[in-house]
Every structure is written in C-alpha cells, then in structure tokens.
DNA sequence: AAATGTCGCAACCGCTCTTAC
DNA sequence: AGTAAGAGCGGTTGCGACATT
C-alpha cells in the first residue's frame, strides 16, 4: 500500500510524555477532521510523533467523554465479572465501561484488582485447609455436611467478616467491597460475546424474578461470591438450583446462556416447579 | 533531610489481524 | 495468492509522586 516503508524518509519521531501544546494540536486536528489514516495525522497536525502514538494519546487521554479518576465500586465489580468471563480482553471490557479505556482497566487490574483477588484466593486456600481439618473430625457425625457446604459456609463467614471491616471504610455506603455480580447490570452488558443485544428480539434471558424469595438471595449470593471468588463452591451450591448440565454449560461457555437454554427444563429444587417460562429463564 | 521503596499511570513495544494493492 | 501497511490489542517499561526508613 502506497510507498514502501524503506522508501519513506526516516523521520525522527518524538517519544515520551506529551506536552500540553502537542495535546492541543492533536485535539484541534482530530476535532476538526476525523482521521482517515493515523499515519497522516501527525503530519497534518504538525506533530513530530508517529501515528501510533497519536492514536494512543487520543484514545487514552484526549478523546471526549473519557472518565478520569478512581474507579467506582460498581465499575470494579463489572471488571471483576468481565475478567472472569473474558480474561485479559481489556478492550472488550472497555466497551462495557463507558468512559474508561482498555489501558485504564488494564492498569487498574494490575495495580489493584489482581492483588485483591490474590488475597481472596489466599483466604480461600486457608479456609479449605480449615475445612479439611474440620470435616475429618466430624465426617462420621453428620453425613449431610459435605466439605463443599462447609467450605462455602466458612468462606461466607470469612468474607462477611472482611466485608464488615471494609464497610467501615467504605465511603459511598456500598454494602461490600467484594465483587458482586449485579444480575441486571450483567445482563445489560451487551454483546459480551460479540453478539447483538441480549435483550433484543426473542430473548432467552436470565433474570432474578422467578425463584422464591429465599432462593433468590441464596442463588445470587452463591453466584456472586461463589462464581466470582470460588468456582468450586459455586459449582457445588448452585447445583441446588440448576441442573448439572446447565451448570456445566454455563461455566464452560462463559455464560453464553441467552440462546442456549431454550427448551431446557429447569426445576427449582426446593419447590419442584419449573423455572422456565416461555423461553425466558427466571432465576 | 536524604535515600530507598512502592505505587499508579502514561506510553512504548511487539505481535496479530485486517485491508488494500 | 502474496505482500506490505495500517490498525488494534495486550504486555511491559519508565518515570514521577508519594510513603517509609
């Protein structure tokens, strides 16, 4: 395409931090002209940068509508959820966090969330150790208490403690700093798997409407705390409400539920009633 | 007050994918 | 179909600000 790179005059591109003047030039240019080709932007804008650098500066810093400052608890929760679903797909995550860039999310993950998660995993490992000691002592006394249940109980207790401590510090009145999945929010995350909106057309959507009350909070808690923090516990406890097949499907597919559950007969294990209704799965 | 360590963020680098020729 | 350039993405680095010793 065009002239060979070897034929181009080798321009000495400036590197490092952008000066306010450079920012102004780039901003002015890009607000007036939509870029057709990033490599031509620095030339036309009178900058000694390469196109790549201009693109990055615009996307990460100058673009209108960018949010700056600390991440809200809700944003944090969304990132944790999405990271669980997508892995290190920062740009895809950014699509679900308006005003945030992939770079911001990536940095926030590495500087905050990764450590937070590591701590929780450490806690979980500690609890599992406790759990194995406890179960070995009591295994002949109560056959209904499985190690999974116990693990979950211990985890929840531990997290409740930690949550209470965090609540004391929380400024915004959020009940917990632990990652909670907001089901409605999660569902509104359009197109996690590069599809059209979850809520459009013949939706087969998961909502929290159909479980009886105690089950609703239970499942939500299991999901939030278990899926996000402890997949093992999640698998174990949610079996109370989901069939094994569906559970596997959900976990293996990264929750591509919207169009995969049609026709599956789900039964609320406590009431025995179907929780599927007209292709909509109510949880 | 100076040296050292840690943290957070902006920017660069290298790779892959897409597109145009 | 092959090739080169552009665009985008994720990993990594460098540096300034702040905290600790």
PDB file of N, CA, C and O (backbone and C1' of nucleotides) in Angstrom, chain A residues 1 15-18 49 52-53 56-57 68 103 107 111-112, chain B residues 6-16 18-21:
ATOM      1  N   UNK A   1       0.824  -1.186   0.000  1.00  0.00           N
ATOM      2  CA  UNK A   1       0.000   0.000   0.000  1.00  0.00           C
ATOM      3  C   UNK A   1       0.867   1.248   0.000  1.00  0.00           C
ATOM      4  O   UNK A   1       1.693   1.429   0.885  1.00  0.00           O
ATOM      5  N   UNK A  15       9.354  10.855  21.341  1.00  0.00           N
ATOM      6  CA  UNK A  15       8.783   9.857  22.253  1.00  0.00           C
ATOM      7  C   UNK A  15       8.579  10.485  23.625  1.00  0.00           C
ATOM      8  O   UNK A  15       8.986  11.616  23.866  1.00  0.00           O
ATOM      9  N   UNK A  16       7.990   9.733  24.480  1.00  0.00           N
ATOM     10  CA  UNK A  16       7.819  10.192  25.857  1.00  0.00           C
ATOM     11  C   UNK A  16       6.537  10.975  26.072  1.00  0.00           C
ATOM     12  O   UNK A  16       5.628  10.932  25.246  1.00  0.00           O
ATOM     13  N   UNK A  17       6.493  11.641  27.186  1.00  0.00           N
ATOM     14  CA  UNK A  17       5.274  12.340  27.593  1.00  0.00           C
ATOM     15  C   UNK A  17       4.881  13.425  26.602  1.00  0.00           C
ATOM     16  O   UNK A  17       5.735  14.069  25.994  1.00  0.00           O
ATOM     17  N   UNK A  18       3.593  13.602  26.490  1.00  0.00           N
ATOM     18  CA  UNK A  18       3.063  14.621  25.589  1.00  0.00           C
ATOM     19  C   UNK A  18       2.992  15.957  26.318  1.00  0.00           C
ATOM     20  O   UNK A  18       2.577  16.032  27.464  1.00  0.00           O
ATOM     21  N   UNK A  49       5.345  13.146  16.043  1.00  0.00           N
ATOM     22  CA  UNK A  49       5.048  11.833  16.618  1.00  0.00           C
ATOM     23  C   UNK A  49       4.690  10.870  15.506  1.00  0.00           C
ATOM     24  O   UNK A  49       4.387  11.286  14.386  1.00  0.00           O
ATOM     25  N   UNK A  52       0.885   5.952  15.449  1.00  0.00           N
ATOM     26  CA  UNK A  52       0.508   5.040  16.520  1.00  0.00           C
ATOM     27  C   UNK A  52       0.422   5.769  17.863  1.00  0.00           C
ATOM     28  O   UNK A  52      -0.491   5.570  18.651  1.00  0.00           O
ATOM     29  N   UNK A  53       1.408   6.590  18.073  1.00  0.00           N
ATOM     30  CA  UNK A  53       1.468   7.348  19.314  1.00  0.00           C
ATOM     31  C   UNK A  53       0.289   8.318  19.404  1.00  0.00           C
ATOM     32  O   UNK A  53      -0.305   8.497  20.475  1.00  0.00           O
ATOM     33  N   UNK A  56      -2.897   6.414  20.224  1.00  0.00           N
ATOM     34  CA  UNK A  56      -2.921   6.034  21.628  1.00  0.00           C
ATOM     35  C   UNK A  56      -3.254   7.230  22.521  1.00  0.00           C
ATOM     36  O   UNK A  56      -4.047   7.115  23.462  1.00  0.00           O
ATOM     37  N   UNK A  57      -2.641   8.357  22.211  1.00  0.00           N
ATOM     38  CA  UNK A  57      -2.863   9.550  23.015  1.00  0.00           C
ATOM     39  C   UNK A  57      -4.338   9.980  22.929  1.00  0.00           C
ATOM     40  O   UNK A  57      -4.940  10.369  23.917  1.00  0.00           O
ATOM     41  N   UNK A  68     -12.113  10.207  34.185  1.00  0.00           N
ATOM     42  CA  UNK A  68     -10.821  10.113  34.851  1.00  0.00           C
ATOM     43  C   UNK A  68     -11.081   9.896  36.334  1.00  0.00           C
ATOM     44  O   UNK A  68     -12.185   9.932  36.797  1.00  0.00           O
ATOM     45  N   UNK A 103      -6.668   0.693  28.492  1.00  0.00           N
ATOM     46  CA  UNK A 103      -5.441   0.917  29.256  1.00  0.00           C
ATOM     47  C   UNK A 103      -5.733   1.202  30.722  1.00  0.00           C
ATOM     48  O   UNK A 103      -5.049   0.685  31.604  1.00  0.00           O
ATOM     49  N   UNK A 107      -4.495  -1.187  33.688  1.00  0.00           N
ATOM     50  CA  UNK A 107      -3.681  -0.661  34.788  1.00  0.00           C
ATOM     51  C   UNK A 107      -4.362  -0.901  36.130  1.00  0.00           C
ATOM     52  O   UNK A 107      -3.706  -1.267  37.101  1.00  0.00           O
ATOM     53  N   UNK A 111      -2.800  -3.038  39.163  1.00  0.00           N
ATOM     54  CA  UNK A 111      -2.383  -2.346  40.383  1.00  0.00           C
ATOM     55  C   UNK A 111      -3.306  -2.601  41.569  1.00  0.00           C
ATOM     56  O   UNK A 111      -2.882  -2.492  42.704  1.00  0.00           O
ATOM     57  N   UNK A 112      -4.565  -2.923  41.305  1.00  0.00           N
ATOM     58  CA  UNK A 112      -5.491  -3.105  42.424  1.00  0.00           C
ATOM     59  C   UNK A 112      -6.130  -4.484  42.475  1.00  0.00           C
ATOM     60  O   UNK A 112      -5.985  -5.216  43.437  1.00  0.00           O
TER      61      UNK A 112
ATOM     62  P    DT B   6       9.671  -2.365  48.182  1.00  0.00           P
ATOM     63  O5'  DT B   6       8.417  -1.458  47.794  1.00  0.00           O
ATOM     64  C5'  DT B   6       7.742  -0.734  48.826  1.00  0.00           C
ATOM     65  C4'  DT B   6       6.544   0.001  48.237  1.00  0.00           C
ATOM     66  C3'  DT B   6       5.764  -0.799  47.178  1.00  0.00           C
ATOM     67  O3'  DT B   6       4.396  -0.765  47.524  1.00  0.00           O
ATOM     68  C1'  DT B   6       6.339   1.361  46.357  1.00  0.00           C
ATOM     69  P    DC B   7       3.342  -1.532  46.668  1.00  0.00           P
ATOM     70  O5'  DC B   7       2.705  -0.299  45.874  1.00  0.00           O
ATOM     71  C5'  DC B   7       2.415   0.909  46.595  1.00  0.00           C
ATOM     72  C4'  DC B   7       1.792   1.924  45.655  1.00  0.00           C
ATOM     73  C3'  DC B   7       0.877   1.325  44.596  1.00  0.00           C
ATOM     74  O3'  DC B   7      -0.334   2.049  44.603  1.00  0.00           O
ATOM     75  C1'  DC B   7       2.558   2.674  43.573  1.00  0.00           C
ATOM     76  P    DG B   8      -1.539   1.584  43.743  1.00  0.00           P
ATOM     77  O5'  DG B   8      -1.538   2.651  42.564  1.00  0.00           O
ATOM     78  C5'  DG B   8      -1.405   4.028  42.885  1.00  0.00           C
ATOM     79  C4'  DG B   8      -1.355   4.849  41.612  1.00  0.00           C
ATOM     80  C3'  DG B   8      -2.285   4.359  40.506  1.00  0.00           C
ATOM     81  O3'  DG B   8      -2.921   5.491  39.958  1.00  0.00           O
ATOM     82  C1'  DG B   8      -0.049   4.379  39.713  1.00  0.00           C
ATOM     83  P    DC B   9      -4.021   5.345  38.882  1.00  0.00           P
ATOM     84  O5'  DC B   9      -3.274   5.871  37.586  1.00  0.00           O
ATOM     85  C5'  DC B   9      -2.545   7.090  37.664  1.00  0.00           C
ATOM     86  C4'  DC B   9      -1.633   7.214  36.470  1.00  0.00           C
ATOM     87  C3'  DC B   9      -2.311   6.933  35.125  1.00  0.00           C
ATOM     88  O3'  DC B   9      -2.126   8.083  34.320  1.00  0.00           O
ATOM     89  C1'  DC B   9      -0.245   5.779  35.288  1.00  0.00           C
ATOM     90  P    DA B  10      -2.974   8.289  33.042  1.00  0.00           P
ATOM     91  O5'  DA B  10      -1.825   8.561  31.977  1.00  0.00           O
ATOM     92  C5'  DA B  10      -0.740   9.404  32.345  1.00  0.00           C
ATOM     93  C4'  DA B  10       0.430   9.132  31.441  1.00  0.00           C
ATOM     94  C3'  DA B  10       0.091   9.081  29.952  1.00  0.00           C
ATOM     95  O3'  DA B  10       1.054   9.860  29.270  1.00  0.00           O
ATOM     96  C1'  DA B  10       1.158   7.054  30.618  1.00  0.00           C
ATOM     97  P    DA B  11       0.912  10.093  27.733  1.00  0.00           P
ATOM     98  O5'  DA B  11       1.877   8.995  27.139  1.00  0.00           O
ATOM     99  C5'  DA B  11       3.236   8.971  27.560  1.00  0.00           C
ATOM    100  C4'  DA B  11       3.907   7.734  27.041  1.00  0.00           C
ATOM    101  C3'  DA B  11       3.700   7.456  25.553  1.00  0.00           C
ATOM    102  O3'  DA B  11       4.968   7.489  24.918  1.00  0.00           O
ATOM    103  C1'  DA B  11       3.388   5.479  26.861  1.00  0.00           C
ATOM    104  P    DC B  12       5.188   7.221  23.404  1.00  0.00           P
ATOM    105  O5'  DC B  12       5.899   5.801  23.442  1.00  0.00           O
ATOM    106  C5'  DC B  12       6.989   5.601  24.342  1.00  0.00           C
ATOM    107  C4'  DC B  12       7.410   4.145  24.319  1.00  0.00           C
ATOM    108  C3'  DC B  12       7.585   3.554  22.927  1.00  0.00           C
ATOM    109  O3'  DC B  12       8.817   2.851  22.885  1.00  0.00           O
ATOM    110  C1'  DC B  12       6.070   2.230  24.181  1.00  0.00           C
ATOM    111  P    DC B  13       9.385   2.212  21.561  1.00  0.00           P
ATOM    112  O5'  DC B  13       8.961   0.685  21.733  1.00  0.00           O
ATOM    113  C5'  DC B  13       9.349  -0.021  22.920  1.00  0.00           C
ATOM    114  C4'  DC B  13       8.959  -1.488  22.777  1.00  0.00           C
ATOM    115  C3'  DC B  13       9.172  -2.046  21.373  1.00  0.00           C
ATOM    116  O3'  DC B  13       9.787  -3.314  21.489  1.00  0.00           O
ATOM    117  C1'  DC B  13       6.899  -2.314  22.035  1.00  0.00           C
ATOM    118  P    DG B  14      10.420  -4.000  20.189  1.00  0.00           P
ATOM    119  O5'  DG B  14       9.411  -5.225  19.984  1.00  0.00           O
ATOM    120  C5'  DG B  14       9.070  -6.034  21.103  1.00  0.00           C
ATOM    121  C4'  DG B  14       7.869  -6.893  20.763  1.00  0.00           C
ATOM    122  C3'  DG B  14       7.910  -7.520  19.372  1.00  0.00           C
ATOM    123  O3'  DG B  14       7.412  -8.827  19.462  1.00  0.00           O
ATOM    124  C1'  DG B  14       5.939  -6.276  19.616  1.00  0.00           C
ATOM    125  P    DC B  15       7.790  -9.893  18.351  1.00  0.00           P
ATOM    126  O5'  DC B  15       6.368 -10.539  18.062  1.00  0.00           O
ATOM    127  C5'  DC B  15       5.530 -10.937  19.162  1.00  0.00           C
ATOM    128  C4'  DC B  15       4.081 -10.702  18.803  1.00  0.00           C
ATOM    129  C3'  DC B  15       3.669 -11.259  17.448  1.00  0.00           C
ATOM    130  O3'  DC B  15       2.964 -12.481  17.647  1.00  0.00           O
ATOM    131  C1'  DC B  15       2.688  -9.104  17.923  1.00  0.00           C
ATOM    132  P    DT B  16       2.496 -13.275  16.368  1.00  0.00           P
ATOM    133  O5'  DT B  16       1.002 -12.720  16.149  1.00  0.00           O
ATOM    134  C5'  DT B  16       0.091 -12.681  17.255  1.00  0.00           C
ATOM    135  C4'  DT B  16      -1.233 -12.088  16.795  1.00  0.00           C
ATOM    136  C3'  DT B  16      -1.781 -12.703  15.504  1.00  0.00           C
ATOM    137  O3'  DT B  16      -3.171 -12.949  15.672  1.00  0.00           O
ATOM    138  C1'  DT B  16      -1.579 -10.354  15.268  1.00  0.00           C
ATOM    139  P    DT B  18      -9.118 -10.737  11.443  1.00  0.00           P
ATOM    140  O5'  DT B  18      -8.963  -9.386  10.600  1.00  0.00           O
ATOM    141  C5'  DT B  18      -9.096  -8.146  11.284  1.00  0.00           C
ATOM    142  C4'  DT B  18      -8.896  -6.998  10.302  1.00  0.00           C
ATOM    143  C3'  DT B  18      -9.624  -7.171   8.967  1.00  0.00           C
ATOM    144  O3'  DT B  18     -10.304  -5.969   8.698  1.00  0.00           O
ATOM    145  C1'  DT B  18      -7.322  -6.732   8.595  1.00  0.00           C
ATOM    146  P    DT B  19     -11.290  -5.866   7.473  1.00  0.00           P
ATOM    147  O5'  DT B  19     -10.415  -5.031   6.432  1.00  0.00           O
ATOM    148  C5'  DT B  19      -9.746  -3.859   6.889  1.00  0.00           C
ATOM    149  C4'  DT B  19      -8.828  -3.332   5.799  1.00  0.00           C
ATOM    150  C3'  DT B  19      -9.414  -3.407   4.396  1.00  0.00           C
ATOM    151  O3'  DT B  19      -9.264  -2.135   3.792  1.00  0.00           O
ATOM    152  C1'  DT B  19      -7.256  -4.357   4.443  1.00  0.00           C
ATOM    153  P    DA B  20     -10.039  -1.754   2.470  1.00  0.00           P
ATOM    154  O5'  DA B  20      -8.809  -1.427   1.510  1.00  0.00           O
ATOM    155  C5'  DA B  20      -7.746  -0.616   2.013  1.00  0.00           C
ATOM    156  C4'  DA B  20      -6.550  -0.725   1.101  1.00  0.00           C
ATOM    157  C3'  DA B  20      -6.885  -0.698  -0.392  1.00  0.00           C
ATOM    158  O3'  DA B  20      -5.966   0.181  -1.034  1.00  0.00           O
ATOM    159  C1'  DA B  20      -5.624  -2.643   0.117  1.00  0.00           C
ATOM    160  P    DC B  21      -6.225   0.626  -2.534  1.00  0.00           P
ATOM    161  O5'  DC B  21      -5.075  -0.137  -3.306  1.00  0.00           O
ATOM    162  C5'  DC B  21      -3.702   0.086  -2.920  1.00  0.00           C
ATOM    163  C4'  DC B  21      -2.852  -1.039  -3.447  1.00  0.00           C
ATOM    164  C3'  DC B  21      -2.975  -1.261  -4.948  1.00  0.00           C
ATOM    165  O3'  DC B  21      -1.737  -0.941  -5.573  1.00  0.00           O
ATOM    166  C1'  DC B  21      -2.925  -3.314  -3.718  1.00  0.00           C
TER     167       DC B  21
END
